[in-house]
DNA sequence: ACTATTTGACCTAC
DNA sequence: GTAGGTCAAATAGT
């Protein structure tokens, strides 16, 4: 049983791409035994330039493929200065077949391929609901509102602004629901346990709270614009 | 031409 | 031996 961690649930507005505030590149996808949908693997785009070893796995849940389990591994070692370089980095990087060559950064193990060793430390886990256009399960009748549940906290400083896309089998989702952009908005709260028994104060922010955080227009509010300390202060009283 | 994504193969952990 | 994680070539998209 993992130690209990703080969990955050914040309602989000979804448009076209999932943006959790970090910059990811997909490096693989795999069918997992006992699950209906394949798992997608992402790593920080700063792996090459900054040796950032953060990765995450994204997988639709069996119960509802519109809910994505997002599991984060490792910590971001890239800093905020990298944010503005993201687009340039992406556009200037070598082709996919060559950018995955041997790591050059200090901190990456050189003696054997680090990529083939399993990581053990789960930093935090997220669930993202991505619904179809017809889904009335959306919140408050707003087809663009979704729930995001965060377990644990970021320990790194980067909250990059790049979008990253999450895809799942075409057979299980229409083209309009293959990716989503997360934008925070407001809600009221409760407490619940997740499937791993991690409890927590599942808190929600009110619209006023969100506006107080500087988000302004909900539609245009981007994840990186949030001050998580301020969110914590609101959630925890 | 370049970038992004897919997918089979390979490697390691269990 | 099997399942999961990653690599990297192939393919698709822009």
Short mmCIF file of C-alpha atoms (C1' of nucleotides) in Angstrom, two decimals:
data_model
loop_
_atom_site.label_atom_id
_atom_site.label_comp_id
_atom_site.label_asym_id
_atom_site.label_seq_id
_atom_site.Cartn_x
_atom_site.Cartn_y
_atom_site.Cartn_z
CA UNK A 1 0.00 0.00 0.00
CA UNK A 2 1.53 3.28 -1.05
CA UNK A 3 1.63 6.09 1.39
CA UNK A 4 -1.29 8.40 1.22
CA UNK A 5 -0.85 11.46 -0.82
CA UNK A 6 -2.69 14.60 -1.35
CA UNK A 7 -5.05 14.38 -4.24
CA UNK A 8 -6.36 17.28 -6.19
CA UNK A 9 -9.44 17.31 -8.30
CA UNK A 10 -9.90 20.33 -10.41
CA UNK A 11 -12.39 20.67 -13.16
CA UNK A 12 -10.88 21.39 -16.48
CA UNK A 13 -12.01 22.62 -19.81
CA UNK A 14 -10.99 20.47 -22.70
CA UNK A 15 -10.45 21.56 -26.24
CA UNK A 16 -8.01 19.81 -28.50
CA UNK A 17 -4.86 18.78 -26.67
CA UNK A 18 -3.92 17.60 -23.19
CA UNK A 19 -1.65 20.14 -21.60
CA UNK A 20 -0.55 19.35 -18.06
CA UNK A 21 1.97 22.11 -18.03
CA UNK A 22 4.93 20.06 -19.11
CA UNK A 23 6.44 19.29 -22.45
CA UNK A 24 6.26 15.68 -23.52
CA UNK A 25 7.12 13.62 -26.53
CA UNK A 26 5.54 10.27 -27.18
CA UNK A 27 8.10 7.51 -27.57
CA UNK A 28 5.99 4.41 -27.59
CA UNK A 29 2.70 2.67 -27.17
CA UNK A 30 1.97 -0.81 -25.99
CA UNK A 31 -0.94 -3.13 -25.41
CA UNK A 32 -1.10 -4.07 -21.77
CA UNK A 33 -2.37 -7.44 -20.70
CA UNK A 34 -5.78 -7.31 -19.12
CA UNK A 35 -6.58 -3.87 -20.36
CA UNK A 36 -8.74 -2.90 -23.26
CA UNK A 37 -6.70 0.01 -24.46
CA UNK A 38 -3.01 0.49 -25.20
CA UNK A 39 -0.73 2.47 -22.94
CA UNK A 40 1.09 5.44 -24.38
CA UNK A 41 4.54 6.40 -23.16
CA UNK A 42 5.79 9.95 -22.99
CA UNK A 43 9.01 11.54 -21.82
CA UNK A 44 10.08 15.09 -21.24
CA UNK A 45 11.24 16.79 -24.40
CA UNK A 46 14.22 18.07 -22.41
CA UNK A 47 15.62 14.60 -22.00
CA UNK A 48 18.22 15.29 -24.65
CA UNK A 49 19.03 18.88 -23.89
CA UNK A 50 18.78 18.87 -20.10
CA UNK A 51 18.84 15.25 -19.15
CA UNK A 52 15.36 15.46 -17.71
CA UNK A 53 14.27 11.89 -17.00
CA UNK A 54 10.62 12.55 -16.25
CA UNK A 55 8.25 10.23 -18.05
CA UNK A 56 4.58 9.51 -17.94
CA UNK A 57 2.21 6.81 -19.07
CA UNK A 58 -1.24 7.52 -20.39
CA UNK A 59 -3.89 4.85 -20.66
CA UNK A 60 -7.65 4.90 -21.01
CA UNK A 61 -9.34 3.08 -18.16
CA UNK A 62 -11.22 -0.13 -18.83
CA UNK A 63 -14.36 1.14 -17.22
CA UNK A 64 -14.50 4.21 -19.33
CA UNK A 65 -12.06 4.84 -22.13
CA UNK A 66 -12.91 8.50 -21.85
CA UNK A 67 -11.11 8.54 -18.53
CA UNK A 68 -7.37 8.55 -18.99
CA UNK A 69 -5.04 7.32 -16.30
CA UNK A 70 -1.87 9.37 -16.37
CA UNK A 71 0.99 8.10 -14.26
CA UNK A 72 4.10 10.22 -13.80
CA UNK A 73 7.55 8.81 -13.15
CA UNK A 74 10.61 10.64 -12.06
CA UNK A 75 11.09 14.31 -11.50
CA UNK A 76 11.55 17.05 -14.00
CA UNK A 77 15.10 18.29 -13.84
CA UNK A 78 14.60 20.79 -16.57
CA UNK A 79 13.94 24.31 -15.35
CA UNK A 80 11.59 27.05 -16.42
CA UNK A 81 14.15 28.59 -18.69
CA UNK A 82 13.54 25.74 -21.04
CA UNK A 83 9.93 26.67 -21.55
CA UNK A 84 10.41 29.33 -24.13
CA UNK A 85 12.76 27.09 -26.04
CA UNK A 86 10.27 24.29 -26.43
CA UNK A 87 8.98 25.16 -29.84
CA UNK A 88 12.43 25.82 -31.17
CA UNK A 89 13.65 22.62 -29.67
CA UNK A 90 10.92 20.66 -31.35
CA UNK A 91 11.38 22.26 -34.71
CA UNK A 92 15.13 22.00 -34.73
CA UNK A 93 15.57 18.59 -33.29
CA UNK A 94 16.81 15.81 -35.54
CA UNK A 95 14.47 13.26 -36.99
CA UNK A 96 12.91 10.84 -34.56
CA UNK A 97 15.20 8.07 -35.58
CA UNK A 98 18.28 10.01 -34.60
CA UNK A 99 17.16 11.97 -31.58
CA UNK A 100 16.88 8.84 -29.53
CA UNK A 101 20.51 8.01 -29.72
CA UNK A 102 22.77 7.74 -26.76
CA UNK A 103 22.20 10.25 -24.02
CA UNK A 104 24.77 12.96 -23.58
CA UNK A 105 23.73 14.55 -20.34
CA UNK A 106 25.30 14.14 -16.97
CA UNK A 107 22.96 12.22 -14.75
CA UNK A 108 22.04 9.77 -17.44
CA UNK A 109 23.64 6.46 -16.86
CA UNK A 110 26.07 5.69 -19.64
CA UNK A 111 27.22 2.19 -18.88
CA UNK A 112 24.00 0.55 -20.01
CA UNK A 113 20.87 1.74 -21.68
CA UNK A 114 18.80 3.41 -19.01
CA UNK A 115 15.82 3.25 -21.32
CA UNK A 116 15.40 -0.47 -20.83
CA UNK A 117 15.18 -0.46 -17.10
CA UNK A 118 11.85 -0.19 -15.38
CA UNK A 119 11.19 2.72 -13.17
CA UNK A 120 9.76 2.07 -9.77
CA UNK A 121 8.89 5.41 -8.34
CA UNK A 122 5.45 6.69 -9.12
CA UNK A 123 5.41 10.37 -8.43
CA UNK A 124 1.79 11.11 -9.02
CA UNK A 125 -1.19 9.98 -10.97
CA UNK A 126 -3.85 11.79 -12.88
CA UNK A 127 -7.17 10.82 -14.34
CA UNK A 128 -8.50 12.80 -17.24
CA UNK A 129 -11.99 12.31 -18.53
CA UNK A 130 -12.34 12.94 -22.23
CA UNK A 131 -15.89 12.58 -23.37
CA UNK A 132 -17.51 12.31 -26.73
CA UNK A 133 -19.62 15.11 -28.05
CA UNK A 134 -22.80 13.24 -27.16
CA UNK A 135 -21.73 12.40 -23.62
CA UNK A 136 -24.08 13.94 -21.13
CA UNK A 137 -21.72 12.86 -18.42
CA UNK A 138 -20.00 16.15 -18.80
CA UNK A 139 -20.25 18.58 -15.97
CA UNK A 140 -23.04 21.08 -15.78
CA UNK A 141 -24.00 20.54 -19.34
CA UNK A 142 -20.81 22.12 -20.55
CA UNK A 143 -19.35 19.82 -23.20
CA UNK A 144 -15.90 21.17 -22.59
CA UNK A 145 -15.67 20.62 -18.86
CA UNK A 146 -13.84 17.62 -17.43
CA UNK A 147 -12.43 16.44 -14.17
CA UNK A 148 -8.72 16.04 -13.50
CA UNK A 149 -7.54 14.33 -10.32
CA UNK A 150 -3.97 14.88 -9.22
CA UNK A 151 -2.23 12.61 -6.72
CA UNK A 152 0.79 14.16 -5.13
CA UNK A 153 2.58 17.28 -6.13
CA UNK A 154 5.09 18.42 -8.64
CA UNK A 155 8.52 18.73 -7.11
CA UNK A 156 10.03 20.48 -10.03
CA UNK A 157 9.61 24.03 -11.13
CA UNK A 158 8.86 23.70 -14.76
CA UNK A 159 5.40 24.32 -16.01
CA UNK A 160 5.99 24.53 -19.66
CA UNK A 161 3.33 25.73 -22.01
CA UNK A 162 3.61 23.23 -24.79
CA UNK A 163 0.75 20.96 -25.56
CA UNK A 164 1.16 17.27 -25.71
CA UNK A 165 -1.25 14.93 -27.32
CA UNK A 166 -2.69 11.75 -26.00
CA UNK A 167 -4.16 9.32 -28.46
CA UNK A 168 -5.90 6.03 -28.13
CA UNK A 169 -7.23 3.50 -30.59
CA UNK A 170 -9.24 4.91 -33.40
CA UNK A 171 -11.64 2.05 -32.93
CA UNK A 172 -12.57 3.21 -29.48
CA UNK A 173 -12.87 6.89 -29.98
CA UNK A 174 -14.05 9.24 -32.60
CA UNK A 175 -11.63 11.58 -34.25
CA UNK A 176 -13.00 14.48 -32.30
CA UNK A 177 -12.02 12.94 -28.97
CA UNK A 178 -8.50 11.78 -29.61
CA UNK A 179 -6.92 14.58 -27.71
CA UNK A 180 -7.75 17.38 -25.40
CA UNK A 181 -6.31 20.57 -24.03
CA UNK A 182 -6.79 20.99 -20.34
CA UNK A 183 -7.72 24.32 -19.01
CA UNK A 184 -8.67 24.86 -15.42
CA UNK A 185 -11.97 26.18 -14.30
CA UNK A 186 -14.11 26.06 -11.20
CA UNK A 187 -16.21 23.68 -9.13
CA UNK A 188 -17.43 22.60 -5.70
CA UNK A 189 -15.78 19.79 -3.78
CA UNK A 190 -15.95 16.52 -1.89
CA UNK A 191 -13.67 13.80 -0.56
CA UNK A 192 -13.17 10.42 -2.12
CA UNK A 193 -10.80 7.51 -2.50
CA UNK A 194 -9.33 6.33 -5.72
CA UNK A 195 -8.84 2.76 -6.85
CA UNK A 196 -5.47 2.54 -5.13
CA UNK A 197 -6.90 3.57 -1.84
CA UNK A 198 -5.19 6.90 -1.94
CA UNK A 199 -7.39 9.26 -0.10
CA UNK A 200 -7.52 12.73 0.10
CA UNK A 201 -8.98 15.85 0.22
CA UNK A 202 -10.53 16.12 -3.11
CA UNK A 203 -11.10 19.78 -3.27
CA UNK A 204 -12.52 22.04 -5.84
CA UNK A 205 -11.99 25.67 -6.46
CA UNK A 206 -14.80 28.06 -6.95
CA UNK A 207 -14.95 30.22 -10.01
CA UNK A 208 -14.12 33.21 -7.90
CA UNK A 209 -11.15 31.38 -6.50
CA UNK A 210 -9.89 30.62 -9.94
CA UNK A 211 -10.32 34.16 -11.06
CA UNK A 212 -8.49 35.28 -7.96
CA UNK A 213 -5.62 33.11 -9.04
CA UNK A 214 -5.19 35.24 -12.05
CA UNK A 215 -6.71 32.95 -14.58
CA UNK A 216 -9.05 35.54 -15.96
CA UNK A 217 -11.01 34.24 -18.88
CA UNK A 218 -11.67 30.59 -18.19
CA UNK A 219 -11.69 29.66 -21.83
CA UNK A 220 -8.23 30.98 -22.44
CA UNK A 221 -6.79 30.04 -19.10
CA UNK A 222 -3.85 27.72 -19.53
CA UNK A 223 -2.49 25.28 -17.00
CA UNK A 224 0.91 26.94 -16.65
CA UNK A 225 -0.75 30.15 -15.63
CA UNK A 226 -1.71 28.73 -12.26
CA UNK A 227 0.07 29.40 -9.07
CA UNK A 228 -0.08 26.04 -7.35
CA UNK A 229 0.90 27.48 -4.03
CA UNK A 230 -2.08 29.76 -4.27
CA UNK A 231 -4.27 26.84 -5.24
CA UNK A 232 -3.03 24.91 -2.24
CA UNK A 233 -3.75 27.83 -0.01
CA UNK A 234 -7.28 27.95 -1.28
CA UNK A 235 -7.85 24.22 -1.13
CA UNK A 236 -6.33 23.68 2.27
CA UNK A 237 -7.86 26.70 3.80
"C1'" DA B 1 11.84 18.06 -46.29
"C1'" DC B 2 10.85 17.89 -41.81
"C1'" DT B 3 8.18 16.47 -37.81
"C1'" DA B 4 5.10 13.44 -35.46
"C1'" DT B 5 3.27 8.99 -34.76
"C1'" DT B 6 3.05 4.03 -35.11
"C1'" DT B 7 4.64 -0.39 -34.25
"C1'" DG B 8 7.60 -4.54 -34.16
"C1'" DA B 9 11.77 -5.86 -31.94
"C1'" DC B 10 14.68 -5.91 -28.21
"C1'" DC B 11 15.87 -5.78 -23.37
"C1'" DT B 12 15.00 -6.07 -18.44
"C1'" DA B 13 12.38 -7.07 -14.34
"C1'" DC B 14 9.66 -10.19 -12.16
"C1'" DG C 1 8.80 -17.47 -19.63
"C1'" DT C 2 6.01 -13.49 -19.59
"C1'" DA C 3 4.88 -8.74 -19.29
"C1'" DG C 4 6.23 -4.15 -19.38
"C1'" DG C 5 9.33 -0.32 -21.01
"C1'" DT C 6 12.04 1.56 -24.61
"C1'" DC C 7 14.29 1.84 -29.11
"C1'" DA C 8 14.31 3.00 -33.66
"C1'" DA C 9 12.80 2.13 -38.43
"C1'" DA C 10 8.78 2.85 -41.05
"C1'" DT C 11 4.97 5.48 -42.03
"C1'" DA C 12 1.85 9.41 -41.95
"C1'" DG C 13 1.06 14.18 -41.71
"C1'" DT C 14 2.14 19.01 -42.55
#
